[in-house]
């Protein structure tokens, strides 16, 4: 296992991510490490549908609460699912070791009980990003992140 491997809690907030970020900063002394809005992301990804309603929504944020990272965004991991409390939490397993992320994905997807939500592939923020659902209903994001070096 690489020295850069970490697991973060990921929360989907159904349009209330900014409110949640402010709440956790106030009550847990959380430090804001990253905050990207839809408007920010649209500058990098022209396929993003930007509206007056969503432009200030958060596509991705990272807070540090003590030694734990908590990630928040607006949408659930599976866009086909309607948001409900219970499907708004996932794990984000990330590493600066690309081979490690690829190995985890390959291993997970050999299990017939694992459902692929987003196949592991390059996107605008990572050389490798994918989402699976494990046999227990837990959605897991796998991400290469060279900022962890």
PDB file of C-alpha atoms in Angstrom:
ATOM      1  CA  UNK A   1       0.000   0.000   0.000  1.00  0.00           C
ATOM      2  CA  UNK A   2       1.303   3.444  -0.888  1.00  0.00           C
ATOM      3  CA  UNK A   3       2.084   6.125   1.641  1.00  0.00           C
ATOM      4  CA  UNK A   4      -0.352   8.460  -0.106  1.00  0.00           C
ATOM      5  CA  UNK A   5      -3.443   6.255   0.218  1.00  0.00           C
ATOM      6  CA  UNK A   6      -6.322   7.843   2.115  1.00  0.00           C
ATOM      7  CA  UNK A   7     -10.034   7.317   2.545  1.00  0.00           C
ATOM      8  CA  UNK A   8     -12.362  10.296   2.927  1.00  0.00           C
ATOM      9  CA  UNK A   9     -16.038  10.493   3.749  1.00  0.00           C
ATOM     10  CA  UNK A  10     -18.035  11.943   0.844  1.00  0.00           C
ATOM     11  CA  UNK A  11     -21.398  13.605   1.487  1.00  0.00           C
ATOM     12  CA  UNK A  12     -23.936  14.575  -1.183  1.00  0.00           C
ATOM     13  CA  UNK A  13     -26.024  17.459   0.086  1.00  0.00           C
ATOM     14  CA  UNK A  14     -28.886  17.974  -2.424  1.00  0.00           C
ATOM     15  CA  UNK A  15     -28.332  21.702  -2.980  1.00  0.00           C
ATOM     16  CA  UNK A  16     -27.199  22.430   0.580  1.00  0.00           C
ATOM     17  CA  UNK A  17     -23.448  21.803   0.311  1.00  0.00           C
ATOM     18  CA  UNK A  18     -22.462  25.441   0.966  1.00  0.00           C
ATOM     19  CA  UNK A  19     -24.736  25.517   4.001  1.00  0.00           C
ATOM     20  CA  UNK A  20     -23.170  22.261   5.244  1.00  0.00           C
ATOM     21  CA  UNK A  21     -19.619  23.572   4.652  1.00  0.00           C
ATOM     22  CA  UNK A  22     -20.420  26.666   6.714  1.00  0.00           C
ATOM     23  CA  UNK A  23     -22.060  24.529   9.434  1.00  0.00           C
ATOM     24  CA  UNK A  24     -19.044  22.213   9.791  1.00  0.00           C
ATOM     25  CA  UNK A  25     -16.618  25.141   9.737  1.00  0.00           C
ATOM     26  CA  UNK A  26     -18.557  26.853  12.514  1.00  0.00           C
ATOM     27  CA  UNK A  27     -19.222  23.887  14.773  1.00  0.00           C
ATOM     28  CA  UNK A  28     -16.152  21.666  14.216  1.00  0.00           C
ATOM     29  CA  UNK A  29     -13.536  24.301  13.370  1.00  0.00           C
ATOM     30  CA  UNK A  30     -13.251  22.585   9.987  1.00  0.00           C
ATOM     31  CA  UNK A  31     -10.651  23.998   7.624  1.00  0.00           C
ATOM     32  CA  UNK A  32     -11.704  24.553   4.016  1.00  0.00           C
ATOM     33  CA  UNK A  33      -9.049  22.928   1.828  1.00  0.00           C
ATOM     34  CA  UNK A  34     -10.891  23.179  -1.498  1.00  0.00           C
ATOM     35  CA  UNK A  35     -14.169  24.565  -2.808  1.00  0.00           C
ATOM     36  CA  UNK A  36     -15.157  24.398  -6.490  1.00  0.00           C
ATOM     37  CA  UNK A  37     -18.517  25.718  -7.695  1.00  0.00           C
ATOM     38  CA  UNK A  38     -20.378  24.738 -10.856  1.00  0.00           C
ATOM     39  CA  UNK A  39     -19.366  28.123 -12.269  1.00  0.00           C
ATOM     40  CA  UNK A  40     -15.697  27.316 -11.583  1.00  0.00           C
ATOM     41  CA  UNK A  41     -16.028  23.836 -13.103  1.00  0.00           C
ATOM     42  CA  UNK A  42     -17.806  25.122 -16.223  1.00  0.00           C
ATOM     43  CA  UNK A  43     -14.607  26.999 -17.078  1.00  0.00           C
ATOM     44  CA  UNK A  44     -12.812  23.622 -17.258  1.00  0.00           C
ATOM     45  CA  UNK A  45     -15.639  21.449 -18.593  1.00  0.00           C
ATOM     46  CA  UNK A  46     -17.828  22.982 -21.300  1.00  0.00           C
ATOM     47  CA  UNK A  47     -20.295  20.072 -21.115  1.00  0.00           C
ATOM     48  CA  UNK A  48     -21.478  21.186 -17.668  1.00  0.00           C
ATOM     49  CA  UNK A  49     -24.966  22.672 -17.828  1.00  0.00           C
ATOM     50  CA  UNK A  50     -24.693  25.992 -15.989  1.00  0.00           C
ATOM     51  CA  UNK A  51     -27.878  27.744 -14.819  1.00  0.00           C
ATOM     52  CA  UNK A  52     -28.629  30.709 -12.561  1.00  0.00           C
ATOM     53  CA  UNK A  53     -29.885  28.183 -10.008  1.00  0.00           C
ATOM     54  CA  UNK A  54     -26.833  25.911  -9.936  1.00  0.00           C
ATOM     55  CA  UNK A  55     -23.893  28.229 -10.721  1.00  0.00           C
ATOM     56  CA  UNK A  56     -23.110  28.733  -7.024  1.00  0.00           C
ATOM     57  CA  UNK A  57     -23.679  25.083  -6.131  1.00  0.00           C
ATOM     58  CA  UNK A  58     -20.600  23.136  -5.098  1.00  0.00           C
ATOM     59  CA  UNK A  59     -19.264  20.467  -7.455  1.00  0.00           C
ATOM     60  CA  UNK A  60     -16.541  19.509  -4.996  1.00  0.00           C
ATOM     61  CA  UNK A  61     -15.207  20.662  -1.653  1.00  0.00           C
ATOM     62  CA  UNK A  62     -12.806  19.258   0.908  1.00  0.00           C
ATOM     63  CA  UNK A  63     -12.818  20.067   4.594  1.00  0.00           C
ATOM     64  CA  UNK A  64     -10.347  18.967   7.209  1.00  0.00           C
ATOM     65  CA  UNK A  65     -11.874  18.142  10.567  1.00  0.00           C
ATOM     66  CA  UNK A  66      -8.935  17.228  12.732  1.00  0.00           C
ATOM     67  CA  UNK A  67      -7.072  14.504  10.834  1.00  0.00           C
ATOM     68  CA  UNK A  68     -10.124  13.486   8.798  1.00  0.00           C
ATOM     69  CA  UNK A  69     -11.079  14.778   5.376  1.00  0.00           C
ATOM     70  CA  UNK A  70     -14.739  15.255   4.554  1.00  0.00           C
ATOM     71  CA  UNK A  71     -15.752  15.928   0.957  1.00  0.00           C
ATOM     72  CA  UNK A  72     -19.055  17.599   0.094  1.00  0.00           C
ATOM     73  CA  UNK A  73     -20.901  18.206  -3.165  1.00  0.00           C
ATOM     74  CA  UNK A  74     -24.487  18.600  -4.284  1.00  0.00           C
ATOM     75  CA  UNK A  75     -25.309  15.418  -6.184  1.00  0.00           C
ATOM     76  CA  UNK A  76     -25.470  11.715  -5.338  1.00  0.00           C
ATOM     77  CA  UNK A  77     -22.815   9.488  -6.950  1.00  0.00           C
ATOM     78  CA  UNK A  78     -25.349   7.744  -9.186  1.00  0.00           C
ATOM     79  CA  UNK A  79     -27.214  10.413 -11.204  1.00  0.00           C
ATOM     80  CA  UNK A  80     -29.997   7.892 -11.922  1.00  0.00           C
ATOM     81  CA  UNK A  81     -30.857   7.756  -8.232  1.00  0.00           C
ATOM     82  CA  UNK A  82     -33.198  10.215  -6.605  1.00  0.00           C
ATOM     83  CA  UNK A  83     -31.546  11.884  -3.619  1.00  0.00           C
ATOM     84  CA  UNK A  84     -32.579  10.378  -0.287  1.00  0.00           C
ATOM     85  CA  UNK A  85     -30.907  10.331   3.078  1.00  0.00           C
ATOM     86  CA  UNK A  86     -29.052   7.040   2.969  1.00  0.00           C
ATOM     87  CA  UNK A  87     -27.725   7.301  -0.595  1.00  0.00           C
ATOM     88  CA  UNK A  88     -25.961  10.574   0.126  1.00  0.00           C
ATOM     89  CA  UNK A  89     -22.833   9.065   1.671  1.00  0.00           C
ATOM     90  CA  UNK A  90     -19.931   7.336  -0.028  1.00  0.00           C
ATOM     91  CA  UNK A  91     -16.271   6.625   0.527  1.00  0.00           C
ATOM     92  CA  UNK A  92     -13.614   8.276  -1.605  1.00  0.00           C
ATOM     93  CA  UNK A  93     -10.469   6.186  -1.825  1.00  0.00           C
ATOM     94  CA  UNK A  94      -7.682   8.232  -3.325  1.00  0.00           C
ATOM     95  CA  UNK A  95      -3.974   7.881  -3.870  1.00  0.00           C
ATOM     96  CA  UNK A  96      -1.090   9.547  -5.662  1.00  0.00           C
ATOM     97  CA  UNK A  97      -0.173   6.057  -6.887  1.00  0.00           C
ATOM     98  CA  UNK A  98      -2.034   5.568 -10.178  1.00  0.00           C
ATOM     99  CA  UNK A  99      -1.246   1.850 -10.330  1.00  0.00           C
ATOM    100  CA  UNK A 100      -2.743   1.375  -6.873  1.00  0.00           C
ATOM    101  CA  UNK A 101      -6.064   2.959  -7.894  1.00  0.00           C
ATOM    102  CA  UNK A 102      -6.122   0.916 -11.114  1.00  0.00           C
ATOM    103  CA  UNK A 103      -5.379  -2.274  -9.124  1.00  0.00           C
ATOM    104  CA  UNK A 104      -8.196  -1.571  -6.637  1.00  0.00           C
ATOM    105  CA  UNK A 105     -10.657  -0.939  -9.488  1.00  0.00           C
ATOM    106  CA  UNK A 106      -9.620  -4.081 -11.373  1.00  0.00           C
ATOM    107  CA  UNK A 107      -9.897  -6.182  -8.218  1.00  0.00           C
ATOM    108  CA  UNK A 108     -13.309  -4.778  -7.280  1.00  0.00           C
ATOM    109  CA  UNK A 109     -14.778  -5.219 -10.748  1.00  0.00           C
ATOM    110  CA  UNK A 110     -13.829  -8.906 -10.878  1.00  0.00           C
ATOM    111  CA  UNK A 111     -16.510  -9.501  -8.234  1.00  0.00           C
ATOM    112  CA  UNK A 112     -19.886 -10.093  -9.965  1.00  0.00           C
ATOM    113  CA  UNK A 113     -21.692  -8.450  -7.057  1.00  0.00           C
ATOM    114  CA  UNK A 114     -20.015  -5.072  -7.684  1.00  0.00           C
ATOM    115  CA  UNK A 115     -22.005  -2.575  -9.762  1.00  0.00           C
ATOM    116  CA  UNK A 116     -20.046  -0.101 -11.897  1.00  0.00           C
ATOM    117  CA  UNK A 117     -21.633   3.342 -11.738  1.00  0.00           C
ATOM    118  CA  UNK A 118     -18.841   5.280 -13.509  1.00  0.00           C
ATOM    119  CA  UNK A 119     -16.064   3.258 -15.204  1.00  0.00           C
ATOM    120  CA  UNK A 120     -12.521   4.208 -14.196  1.00  0.00           C
ATOM    121  CA  UNK A 121     -11.292   6.774 -16.717  1.00  0.00           C
ATOM    122  CA  UNK A 122      -9.503  10.095 -17.089  1.00  0.00           C
ATOM    123  CA  UNK A 123     -11.596  13.235 -16.593  1.00  0.00           C
ATOM    124  CA  UNK A 124     -11.023  16.973 -16.088  1.00  0.00           C
ATOM    125  CA  UNK A 125      -9.825  16.582 -12.494  1.00  0.00           C
ATOM    126  CA  UNK A 126      -8.065  13.209 -12.413  1.00  0.00           C
ATOM    127  CA  UNK A 127      -6.044  10.791 -14.540  1.00  0.00           C
ATOM    128  CA  UNK A 128      -8.248   8.020 -13.101  1.00  0.00           C
ATOM    129  CA  UNK A 129     -11.674   8.360 -11.498  1.00  0.00           C
ATOM    130  CA  UNK A 130     -14.487   5.857 -11.167  1.00  0.00           C
ATOM    131  CA  UNK A 131     -17.411   4.905  -8.951  1.00  0.00           C
ATOM    132  CA  UNK A 132     -18.602   1.455  -7.972  1.00  0.00           C
ATOM    133  CA  UNK A 133     -21.204   0.126  -5.566  1.00  0.00           C
ATOM    134  CA  UNK A 134     -20.050  -2.748  -3.384  1.00  0.00           C
ATOM    135  CA  UNK A 135     -22.205  -5.806  -2.533  1.00  0.00           C
ATOM    136  CA  UNK A 136     -23.362  -4.052   0.647  1.00  0.00           C
ATOM    137  CA  UNK A 137     -24.777  -0.964  -1.071  1.00  0.00           C
ATOM    138  CA  UNK A 138     -21.805   1.292  -0.275  1.00  0.00           C
ATOM    139  CA  UNK A 139     -20.806   3.550  -3.132  1.00  0.00           C
ATOM    140  CA  UNK A 140     -17.045   3.914  -3.453  1.00  0.00           C
ATOM    141  CA  UNK A 141     -15.210   6.509  -5.499  1.00  0.00           C
ATOM    142  CA  UNK A 142     -11.695   5.633  -6.628  1.00  0.00           C
ATOM    143  CA  UNK A 143      -9.475   8.557  -7.582  1.00  0.00           C
ATOM    144  CA  UNK A 144      -5.888   9.231  -8.517  1.00  0.00           C
ATOM    145  CA  UNK A 145      -4.827  12.519  -6.941  1.00  0.00           C
ATOM    146  CA  UNK A 146      -1.240  13.676  -7.449  1.00  0.00           C
ATOM    147  CA  UNK A 147      -1.740  16.443  -4.850  1.00  0.00           C
ATOM    148  CA  UNK A 148      -1.337  13.729  -2.194  1.00  0.00           C
ATOM    149  CA  UNK A 149       2.393  13.313  -2.970  1.00  0.00           C
TER     150      UNK A 149
END
